[in-house]
């Protein structure tokens, strides 16, 4: 009974026990009463029989007892015996019924206990399930709270990215508008710079040429300053760099922030120099021929080789070569061809410095992606301006060149130091060029091709 915890079940169990005890007590009292009555009746019969025998003995001498009295006594004894037998049978029947009732009650109690144990087991299992569900519910509630928290952070981060993207889109649109304006201004500038235009060649205003060149140089400097990673990091590569690229990244890894900015600035201008400024451009890179316009003819390279061959002629052919170049450029401009060289050069620069971005910001994919897009816009813009500048210079009969001083060459009058680095020997002489940040702008007049006029000095870093 001590295992029963349910108050209702315990009450039912106690009630059954009380009923069994009550029936047991009643049957005991009935048995005792019948036994007492039986004993009294037996004593009375014995007493009456004794009195009858004694009376018969005292009166036998006087008179003969009547036979009817003896029969009456016998009849009474027989009746009493019958009553006693009936009482015994009744007591036995009652006892048997009591035992059956007790057995039935015990059976019901046993069945009830079995059911109760089953219910108790089910209750324990149910409680265990409830506990498991409660624990699971607590875990889910904690997960929901974490998700709500992360959702709030994600929404906040998304809002920042959306705002940043809107700003970048606005800047990109403004830059595209500015690029369009610059292209229009460049076209207009060709006319403004021409003192006697036409296909005979342009006489350029050197001051305006210098300002255009300085604008390109300043844009490269701003890009290097803005996008050069400021925090130290370890460079890793999907493919190991070789040659000049390996040397560049070795210098990069060993330098401080100012040196790294200078190296990035120098590398950007070096690629622009190689791909645009010093090339013999005719604007025919994307010239196609054929009825469908899908067969590319490498006319640009052929014209380049032809001009190189003309320049290798004996002295005195400079004027004829300049006339041919100016007329060819004029005719090529009539085709109004789109040119992809600026875009390809910008992509080349971005691919060259890509390890700097992927290694410096590995856990900031969204922010890094936005910066890379911004960098791409600025690089394409400066490369487009550099291409227009190069085409403008080539449309002149005079020869304009962007010349990069060689590394470790002596500092000359055409170079201007911008920064100093310690030499490998530990001494600083300010006499040797470590590397160039921007080339010099030099003019060779058609009237005196050997005369070298320095319009703008090269910006260099010295030891």
Short mmCIF file of C-alpha atoms in Angstrom, two decimals:
data_model
loop_
_atom_site.label_atom_id
_atom_site.label_comp_id
_atom_site.label_asym_id
_atom_site.label_seq_id
_atom_site.Cartn_x
_atom_site.Cartn_y
_atom_site.Cartn_z
CA UNK A 1 0.00 0.00 0.00
CA UNK A 2 2.98 2.30 0.58
CA UNK A 3 3.68 2.25 -3.20
CA UNK A 4 0.29 3.83 -3.98
CA UNK A 5 0.77 7.57 -4.63
CA UNK A 6 -2.51 8.51 -6.28
CA UNK A 7 -4.91 9.77 -3.52
CA UNK A 8 -8.03 8.54 -5.36
CA UNK A 9 -6.59 5.06 -5.90
CA UNK A 10 -5.43 4.92 -2.28
CA UNK A 11 -8.92 5.83 -1.09
CA UNK A 12 -10.49 3.04 -3.19
CA UNK A 13 -7.94 0.55 -1.89
CA UNK A 14 -8.63 1.47 1.75
CA UNK A 15 -12.39 1.20 1.17
CA UNK A 16 -12.04 -2.36 -0.20
CA UNK A 17 -9.87 -3.35 2.75
CA UNK A 18 -12.44 -1.95 5.18
CA UNK A 19 -15.25 -3.89 3.46
CA UNK A 20 -13.26 -7.15 3.65
CA UNK A 21 -12.50 -6.55 7.33
CA UNK A 22 -16.14 -5.72 8.03
CA UNK A 23 -17.37 -8.95 6.39
CA UNK A 24 -14.75 -10.94 8.25
CA UNK A 25 -15.86 -9.42 11.56
CA UNK A 26 -19.56 -10.03 10.79
CA UNK A 27 -18.95 -13.68 9.94
CA UNK A 28 -16.91 -14.14 13.10
CA UNK A 29 -19.65 -12.60 15.23
CA UNK A 30 -22.30 -14.75 13.53
CA UNK A 31 -20.23 -17.87 14.07
CA UNK A 32 -19.64 -17.01 17.71
CA UNK A 33 -23.34 -16.30 18.22
CA UNK A 34 -24.38 -19.59 16.61
CA UNK A 35 -21.78 -21.47 18.61
CA UNK A 36 -23.01 -19.83 21.81
CA UNK A 37 -26.64 -20.68 21.03
CA UNK A 38 -25.64 -24.20 20.17
CA UNK A 39 -23.79 -24.62 23.48
CA UNK A 40 -26.71 -23.16 25.45
CA UNK A 41 -29.16 -25.44 23.70
CA UNK A 42 -26.91 -28.43 24.25
CA UNK A 43 -26.57 -27.61 27.96
CA UNK A 44 -30.32 -27.17 28.26
CA UNK A 45 -30.98 -30.51 26.60
CA UNK A 46 -28.45 -32.23 28.81
CA UNK A 47 -29.96 -30.57 31.89
CA UNK A 48 -33.51 -31.49 30.93
CA UNK A 49 -32.47 -35.06 30.15
CA UNK A 50 -30.78 -35.36 33.53
CA UNK A 51 -33.80 -33.98 35.35
CA UNK A 52 -36.05 -36.34 33.48
CA UNK A 53 -33.93 -39.33 34.40
CA UNK A 54 -33.77 -38.28 38.03
CA UNK A 55 -37.52 -37.72 38.19
CA UNK A 56 -38.18 -41.07 36.65
CA UNK A 57 -35.91 -42.79 39.19
CA UNK A 58 -37.61 -41.21 42.24
CA UNK A 59 -41.09 -41.89 40.92
CA UNK A 60 -40.50 -45.33 39.54
CA UNK A 61 -41.24 -47.03 42.76
CA UNK A 62 -44.53 -45.35 43.23
CA UNK A 63 -45.92 -45.27 39.74
CA UNK A 64 -44.89 -46.32 36.24
CA UNK A 65 -44.02 -43.23 34.06
CA UNK A 66 -46.28 -42.80 31.16
CA UNK A 67 -44.89 -43.76 27.76
CA UNK A 68 -46.06 -40.49 26.20
CA UNK A 69 -43.66 -38.40 28.33
CA UNK A 70 -40.70 -40.47 27.23
CA UNK A 71 -41.66 -40.11 23.64
CA UNK A 72 -42.06 -36.39 24.05
CA UNK A 73 -38.57 -36.10 25.49
CA UNK A 74 -37.18 -38.19 22.67
CA UNK A 75 -39.05 -36.12 20.14
CA UNK A 76 -37.71 -32.95 21.69
CA UNK A 77 -34.19 -34.36 21.63
CA UNK A 78 -34.63 -35.35 18.01
CA UNK A 79 -35.96 -31.90 17.17
CA UNK A 80 -33.11 -30.29 19.02
CA UNK A 81 -30.64 -32.44 17.16
CA UNK A 82 -32.28 -31.43 13.90
CA UNK A 83 -32.06 -27.77 14.86
CA UNK A 84 -28.43 -28.21 15.88
CA UNK A 85 -27.70 -29.95 12.57
CA UNK A 86 -29.48 -27.18 10.64
CA UNK A 87 -27.59 -24.59 12.62
CA UNK A 88 -24.31 -26.36 11.85
CA UNK A 89 -25.24 -26.52 8.18
CA UNK A 90 -26.17 -22.84 8.25
CA UNK A 91 -22.89 -21.98 9.99
CA UNK A 92 -20.94 -24.07 7.49
CA UNK A 93 -22.82 -22.50 4.57
CA UNK A 94 -22.23 -19.03 6.02
CA UNK A 95 -18.55 -19.82 6.58
CA UNK A 96 -18.28 -21.15 3.05
CA UNK A 97 -20.02 -18.08 1.66
CA UNK A 98 -17.76 -15.87 3.79
CA UNK A 99 -14.67 -17.63 2.42
CA UNK A 100 -15.99 -17.28 -1.14
CA UNK A 101 -16.71 -13.60 -0.57
CA UNK A 102 -13.25 -13.08 0.92
CA UNK A 103 -11.68 -15.00 -1.99
CA UNK A 104 -13.63 -12.89 -4.50
CA UNK A 105 -12.62 -9.72 -2.70
CA UNK A 106 -8.99 -10.80 -2.68
CA UNK A 107 -9.18 -11.68 -6.38
CA UNK A 108 -10.68 -8.29 -7.17
CA UNK A 109 -8.02 -6.65 -5.02
CA UNK A 110 -5.29 -8.58 -6.86
CA UNK A 111 -6.71 -7.61 -10.25
CA UNK A 112 -7.01 -4.04 -9.09
CA UNK A 113 -3.40 -4.07 -7.91
CA UNK A 114 -2.32 -5.48 -11.30
CA UNK A 115 -4.28 -2.76 -13.11
CA UNK A 116 -2.92 -0.18 -10.72
CA UNK A 117 0.66 -1.34 -11.37
CA UNK A 118 -0.02 -1.19 -15.11
CA UNK A 119 -1.47 2.29 -14.72
CA UNK A 120 1.45 3.29 -12.51
CA UNK A 121 3.91 2.00 -15.15
CA UNK A 122 2.04 3.88 -17.84
CA UNK A 123 2.07 6.94 -15.63
CA UNK A 124 5.84 6.65 -15.11
CA UNK A 125 6.36 6.22 -18.85
CA UNK A 126 4.09 9.18 -19.46
CA UNK A 127 6.00 11.26 -16.92
CA UNK A 128 9.29 10.21 -18.55
CA UNK A 129 7.92 11.23 -21.96
CA UNK A 130 6.71 14.50 -20.47
CA UNK A 131 10.16 15.14 -19.00
CA UNK A 132 11.79 14.37 -22.35
CA UNK A 133 9.33 16.64 -24.12
CA UNK A 134 9.95 19.34 -21.53
CA UNK A 135 13.72 19.09 -22.06
CA UNK A 136 13.24 19.09 -25.83
CA UNK A 137 10.89 22.05 -25.54
CA UNK A 138 13.48 23.95 -23.50
CA UNK A 139 16.10 23.15 -26.14
CA UNK A 140 13.78 24.31 -28.92
CA UNK A 141 12.96 27.49 -27.02
CA UNK A 142 16.68 28.16 -26.59
CA UNK A 143 17.20 27.48 -30.31
CA UNK A 144 14.35 29.83 -31.18
CA UNK A 145 15.91 32.54 -29.00
CA UNK A 146 19.27 32.01 -30.69
CA UNK A 147 17.63 32.08 -34.11
CA UNK A 148 15.78 35.27 -33.21
CA UNK A 149 19.04 36.80 -32.04
CA UNK A 150 20.91 35.65 -35.15
CA UNK A 151 18.01 36.79 -37.31
CA UNK A 152 18.22 40.24 -35.75
CA UNK A 153 21.97 40.35 -36.34
CA UNK A 154 21.51 39.07 -39.90
CA UNK A 155 18.85 41.70 -40.60
CA UNK A 156 21.09 44.40 -39.16
CA UNK A 157 24.03 43.14 -41.24
CA UNK A 158 21.83 42.92 -44.33
CA UNK A 159 20.62 46.49 -43.80
CA UNK A 160 24.23 47.66 -43.55
CA UNK A 161 25.13 45.76 -46.73
CA UNK A 162 22.09 47.15 -48.54
CA UNK A 163 23.02 50.66 -47.44
CA UNK A 164 26.63 50.06 -48.47
CA UNK A 165 25.52 48.61 -51.79
CA UNK A 166 23.30 51.62 -52.41
CA UNK A 167 26.22 53.92 -51.71
CA UNK A 168 28.46 51.90 -54.02
CA UNK A 169 25.80 51.83 -56.72
CA UNK A 170 25.51 55.59 -56.40
CA UNK A 171 29.28 55.97 -56.60
CA UNK A 172 29.42 53.54 -59.52
CA UNK A 173 26.71 55.44 -61.37
CA UNK A 174 28.47 58.71 -60.62
CA UNK A 175 31.77 57.26 -61.83
CA UNK A 176 30.16 55.95 -65.00
CA UNK A 177 28.66 59.37 -65.61
CA UNK A 178 32.02 60.96 -64.91
CA UNK A 179 33.71 58.46 -67.23
CA UNK A 180 31.24 59.31 -69.96
CA UNK A 181 31.87 62.98 -69.32
CA UNK A 182 35.63 62.41 -69.43
CA UNK A 183 35.32 60.54 -72.71
CA UNK A 184 33.31 63.41 -74.13
CA UNK A 185 35.81 65.88 -72.74
CA UNK A 186 38.67 63.87 -74.23
CA UNK A 187 37.07 64.00 -77.63
CA UNK A 188 36.52 67.71 -77.20
CA UNK A 189 40.06 68.06 -75.83
CA UNK A 190 41.50 66.67 -79.02
CA UNK A 191 39.91 69.55 -80.85
CA UNK A 192 40.88 72.09 -78.19
CA UNK A 193 44.51 70.94 -78.17
CA UNK A 194 44.79 71.13 -81.92
CA UNK A 195 46.22 74.32 -83.26
CA UNK A 196 45.85 73.19 -86.86
CA UNK A 197 43.74 70.03 -86.85
CA UNK A 198 42.74 67.56 -89.48
CA UNK A 199 44.43 64.47 -90.73
CA UNK A 200 47.68 66.40 -91.11
CA UNK A 201 48.34 65.91 -87.40
CA UNK A 202 47.72 67.76 -84.17
CA UNK A 203 49.91 70.33 -82.47
CA UNK A 204 49.42 69.64 -78.77
CA UNK A 205 49.39 72.08 -75.86
CA UNK A 206 52.08 70.70 -73.56
CA UNK A 207 50.59 72.21 -70.39
CA UNK A 208 47.28 70.48 -71.01
CA UNK A 209 49.10 67.23 -71.76
CA UNK A 210 50.94 67.48 -68.43
CA UNK A 211 47.70 68.08 -66.53
CA UNK A 212 46.09 65.00 -68.10
CA UNK A 213 49.13 62.90 -67.26
CA UNK A 214 49.18 64.18 -63.66
CA UNK A 215 45.49 63.30 -63.32
CA UNK A 216 46.20 59.67 -64.22
CA UNK A 217 49.14 59.55 -61.81
CA UNK A 218 47.06 60.96 -58.95
CA UNK A 219 44.23 58.48 -59.57
CA UNK A 220 46.67 55.57 -59.34
CA UNK A 221 48.07 57.00 -56.10
CA UNK A 222 44.58 57.34 -54.58
CA UNK A 223 43.67 53.77 -55.55
CA UNK A 224 46.84 52.39 -53.96
CA UNK A 225 46.28 54.41 -50.78
CA UNK A 226 42.60 53.46 -50.47
CA UNK A 227 42.73 49.76 -51.32
CA UNK A 228 46.08 48.69 -49.92
CA UNK A 229 45.38 46.30 -46.97
CA UNK A 230 46.42 47.96 -43.71
CA UNK A 231 46.55 44.92 -41.38
CA UNK A 232 49.35 42.33 -41.46
CA UNK A 233 48.44 38.91 -42.86
CA UNK A 234 50.06 35.80 -44.33
CA UNK A 235 50.06 35.49 -48.10
CA UNK A 236 48.88 32.21 -49.60
CA UNK A 237 48.54 31.27 -53.28
CA UNK A 238 46.55 28.69 -55.22
CA UNK A 239 49.51 28.58 -57.61
CA UNK A 240 53.00 29.67 -56.57
CA UNK A 241 54.03 32.95 -58.28
CA UNK A 242 57.20 33.13 -60.35
CA UNK A 243 59.47 35.79 -61.80
CA UNK A 244 58.55 39.43 -61.23
CA UNK A 245 55.34 38.48 -59.45
CA UNK A 246 57.26 36.39 -56.91
CA UNK A 247 59.70 39.26 -56.36
CA UNK A 248 56.82 41.72 -55.92
CA UNK A 249 55.13 39.65 -53.20
CA UNK A 250 58.46 39.06 -51.42
CA UNK A 251 59.00 42.83 -51.21
CA UNK A 252 55.39 43.19 -50.16
CA UNK A 253 55.60 40.71 -47.28
CA UNK A 254 58.76 42.36 -45.93
CA UNK A 255 57.50 45.95 -46.04
CA UNK A 256 55.60 48.28 -43.74
CA UNK A 257 52.36 50.04 -44.73
CA UNK A 258 53.96 53.02 -46.59
CA UNK A 259 56.22 50.67 -48.53
CA UNK A 260 53.31 48.40 -49.40
CA UNK A 261 51.31 51.35 -50.70
CA UNK A 262 54.28 52.45 -52.81
CA UNK A 263 54.71 48.92 -54.19
CA UNK A 264 51.03 48.69 -55.11
CA UNK A 265 51.14 52.12 -56.75
CA UNK A 266 54.27 51.20 -58.72
CA UNK A 267 52.83 47.89 -59.89
CA UNK A 268 49.54 49.46 -61.08
CA UNK A 269 51.35 52.11 -63.11
CA UNK A 270 53.83 49.56 -64.45
CA UNK A 271 50.99 47.43 -65.88
CA UNK A 272 49.26 50.51 -67.34
CA UNK A 273 52.60 51.51 -68.86
CA UNK A 274 53.19 48.09 -70.42
CA UNK A 275 49.64 47.49 -71.67
CA UNK A 276 48.62 51.01 -72.77
CA UNK A 277 51.02 53.95 -72.54
CA UNK A 278 54.07 52.55 -74.34
CA UNK A 279 52.15 50.46 -76.88
CA UNK A 280 51.73 51.57 -80.46
CA UNK A 281 47.94 51.68 -80.23
CA UNK A 282 45.70 52.14 -83.25
CA UNK A 283 42.37 51.35 -81.53
CA UNK A 284 41.86 48.25 -83.69
CA UNK A 285 42.07 45.52 -81.00
CA UNK A 286 38.44 44.51 -81.51
CA UNK A 287 38.28 44.81 -85.29
CA UNK A 288 36.30 41.98 -86.91
CA UNK A 289 35.67 41.20 -90.54
CA UNK A 290 33.40 38.88 -92.47
CA UNK A 291 29.72 39.04 -93.33
CA UNK A 292 28.71 37.90 -89.86
CA UNK A 293 31.25 40.08 -88.08
CA UNK A 294 32.57 37.14 -86.12
CA UNK A 295 35.99 36.57 -87.69
CA UNK A 296 38.68 38.45 -85.80
CA UNK A 297 41.47 39.97 -87.87
CA UNK A 298 44.60 40.87 -85.86
CA UNK A 299 44.94 44.16 -87.68
CA UNK A 300 46.23 45.94 -84.54
CA UNK A 301 49.33 43.74 -84.33
CA UNK A 302 49.97 44.04 -88.07
CA UNK A 303 49.83 47.84 -87.90
CA UNK A 304 52.10 47.75 -84.85
CA UNK A 305 54.71 45.71 -86.72
CA UNK A 306 54.45 47.95 -89.78
CA UNK A 307 55.09 51.10 -87.70
CA UNK A 308 58.05 49.41 -85.99
CA UNK A 309 59.48 48.62 -89.40
CA UNK A 310 59.05 52.24 -90.53
CA UNK A 311 60.79 53.51 -87.41
CA UNK A 312 63.75 51.27 -88.18
CA UNK A 313 64.41 53.05 -91.45
CA UNK A 314 67.32 55.40 -91.97
CA UNK A 315 67.21 58.83 -90.28
CA UNK A 316 65.10 61.28 -92.20
CA UNK A 317 62.00 59.07 -92.42
CA UNK A 318 60.50 60.33 -89.13
CA UNK A 319 58.19 62.82 -90.85
CA UNK A 320 56.84 60.23 -93.29
CA UNK A 321 56.30 57.75 -90.46
CA UNK A 322 54.47 60.41 -88.40
CA UNK A 323 52.27 61.32 -91.38
CA UNK A 324 51.36 57.66 -91.94
CA UNK A 325 50.58 57.14 -88.23
CA UNK A 326 48.40 60.25 -87.96
CA UNK A 327 46.45 59.46 -91.15
CA UNK A 328 45.98 55.81 -90.11
CA UNK A 329 44.67 56.82 -86.67
CA UNK A 330 42.34 59.33 -88.31
CA UNK A 331 40.92 56.67 -90.64
CA UNK A 332 40.61 54.14 -87.78
CA UNK A 333 38.63 56.69 -85.74
CA UNK A 334 36.08 56.90 -88.55
CA UNK A 335 35.06 53.28 -87.79
CA UNK A 336 34.06 54.34 -84.25
CA UNK A 337 35.11 50.96 -82.86
CA UNK A 338 34.64 50.05 -79.23
CA UNK A 339 37.92 49.07 -77.61
CA UNK A 340 38.33 46.57 -74.79
CA UNK A 341 42.00 47.23 -73.99
CA UNK A 342 41.23 49.45 -70.98
CA UNK A 343 38.85 46.88 -69.49
CA UNK A 344 41.30 44.03 -70.07
CA UNK A 345 44.11 46.03 -68.48
CA UNK A 346 41.97 46.78 -65.42
CA UNK A 347 41.15 43.07 -65.08
CA UNK A 348 44.85 42.22 -65.42
CA UNK A 349 45.74 44.60 -62.58
CA UNK A 350 42.98 43.26 -60.37
CA UNK A 351 44.01 39.66 -61.00
CA UNK A 352 47.61 40.51 -60.18
CA UNK A 353 46.79 41.90 -56.71
CA UNK A 354 43.93 39.46 -55.99
CA UNK A 355 45.93 37.45 -53.36
CA UNK A 356 46.18 40.61 -51.29
CA UNK A 357 42.39 40.72 -51.01
CA UNK A 358 41.64 37.01 -50.56
CA UNK A 359 44.29 36.66 -47.82
CA UNK A 360 43.76 39.94 -45.97
CA UNK A 361 39.99 39.55 -45.53
CA UNK A 362 39.16 35.80 -45.57
CA UNK A 363 36.21 36.12 -43.14
CA UNK A 364 34.61 39.23 -44.65
CA UNK A 365 33.26 37.91 -47.93
CA UNK A 366 30.46 40.49 -48.30
CA UNK A 367 32.57 43.54 -47.45
CA UNK A 368 35.52 42.33 -49.49
CA UNK A 369 33.26 41.67 -52.49
CA UNK A 370 31.88 45.21 -52.34
CA UNK A 371 35.40 46.67 -52.12
CA UNK A 372 36.57 44.52 -55.03
CA UNK A 373 33.68 45.80 -57.16
CA UNK A 374 34.55 49.37 -56.21
CA UNK A 375 38.21 48.74 -57.05
CA UNK A 376 37.21 47.30 -60.43
CA UNK A 377 35.23 50.44 -61.27
CA UNK A 378 38.12 52.74 -60.33
CA UNK A 379 40.69 50.66 -62.21
CA UNK A 380 38.56 50.56 -65.34
CA UNK A 381 38.09 54.30 -65.09
CA UNK A 382 41.80 55.13 -64.83
CA UNK A 383 42.67 52.62 -67.57
CA UNK A 384 40.06 54.14 -69.86
CA UNK A 385 41.48 57.59 -69.22
CA UNK A 386 45.02 56.30 -69.80
CA UNK A 387 43.95 54.74 -73.13
CA UNK A 388 42.32 57.98 -74.29
CA UNK A 389 45.45 59.86 -73.22
CA UNK A 390 47.68 57.46 -75.15
CA UNK A 391 45.54 57.73 -78.30
CA UNK A 392 45.60 61.52 -77.98
CA UNK A 393 49.41 61.57 -77.82
CA UNK A 394 49.72 59.28 -80.82
CA UNK A 395 47.53 61.57 -82.91
CA UNK A 396 50.30 64.20 -82.73
CA UNK A 397 53.13 64.42 -85.24
CA UNK A 398 55.46 64.99 -82.31
CA UNK A 399 56.45 61.95 -80.30
CA UNK A 400 55.36 61.78 -76.64
CA UNK A 401 56.58 58.93 -74.47
CA UNK A 402 56.03 57.72 -70.89
CA UNK A 403 59.44 56.44 -69.78
CA UNK A 404 60.05 54.39 -66.62
CA UNK A 405 63.57 54.64 -65.17
CA UNK A 406 65.27 51.31 -64.61
CA UNK A 407 65.56 49.86 -61.13
CA UNK A 408 68.91 50.46 -59.38
CA UNK A 409 69.82 53.05 -62.01
CA UNK A 410 71.43 56.33 -60.88
CA UNK A 411 69.06 59.14 -59.98
CA UNK A 412 68.93 61.51 -62.97
CA UNK A 413 67.44 64.88 -63.85
CA UNK A 414 64.33 63.17 -65.23
CA UNK A 415 63.43 61.62 -61.84
CA UNK A 416 62.09 63.10 -58.62
CA UNK A 417 62.41 61.18 -55.29
CA UNK A 418 59.14 60.67 -53.41
CA UNK A 419 60.29 58.28 -50.70
CA UNK A 420 63.39 56.54 -49.37
CA UNK A 421 64.10 52.94 -48.47
CA UNK A 422 67.18 51.54 -46.74
CA UNK A 423 69.51 49.79 -49.12
CA UNK A 424 70.52 46.17 -48.71
CA UNK A 425 73.91 47.30 -47.34
CA UNK A 426 72.22 49.44 -44.69
CA UNK A 427 73.32 52.85 -46.04
CA UNK A 428 71.17 55.53 -47.71
CA UNK A 429 72.81 57.42 -50.56
CA UNK A 430 69.80 59.04 -52.32
CA UNK A 431 71.68 58.29 -55.56
CA UNK A 432 70.14 55.03 -56.75
CA UNK A 433 66.55 54.33 -57.78
CA UNK A 434 64.90 51.47 -55.90
CA UNK A 435 61.84 51.49 -58.18
CA UNK A 436 59.59 53.96 -60.02
CA UNK A 437 56.15 54.99 -58.80
CA UNK A 438 55.23 56.70 -62.09
CA UNK A 439 57.05 57.25 -65.40
CA UNK A 440 58.43 60.46 -66.77
CA UNK A 441 56.52 62.26 -69.54
CA UNK A 442 58.96 63.08 -72.35
CA UNK A 443 58.51 64.87 -75.69
CA UNK A 444 60.58 64.35 -78.85
CA UNK A 445 59.72 67.14 -81.34
CA UNK A 446 59.33 66.13 -84.95
CA UNK A 447 61.56 69.02 -85.94
CA UNK A 448 64.38 67.63 -83.78
CA UNK A 449 63.71 63.93 -83.02
CA UNK A 450 66.88 63.57 -80.94
CA UNK A 451 65.92 66.39 -78.60
CA UNK A 452 64.52 65.08 -75.30
CA UNK A 453 62.18 67.47 -73.48
CA UNK A 454 61.12 66.40 -69.97
CA UNK A 455 57.55 67.61 -69.45
CA UNK A 456 57.04 65.78 -66.14
CA UNK A 457 59.65 63.99 -64.04
CA UNK A 458 59.29 60.39 -62.98
CA UNK A 459 58.27 59.79 -59.36
CA UNK A 460 60.70 57.32 -57.79
CA UNK A 461 61.73 55.69 -54.51
CA UNK A 462 65.46 55.91 -53.79
CA UNK A 463 67.84 53.99 -51.57
#
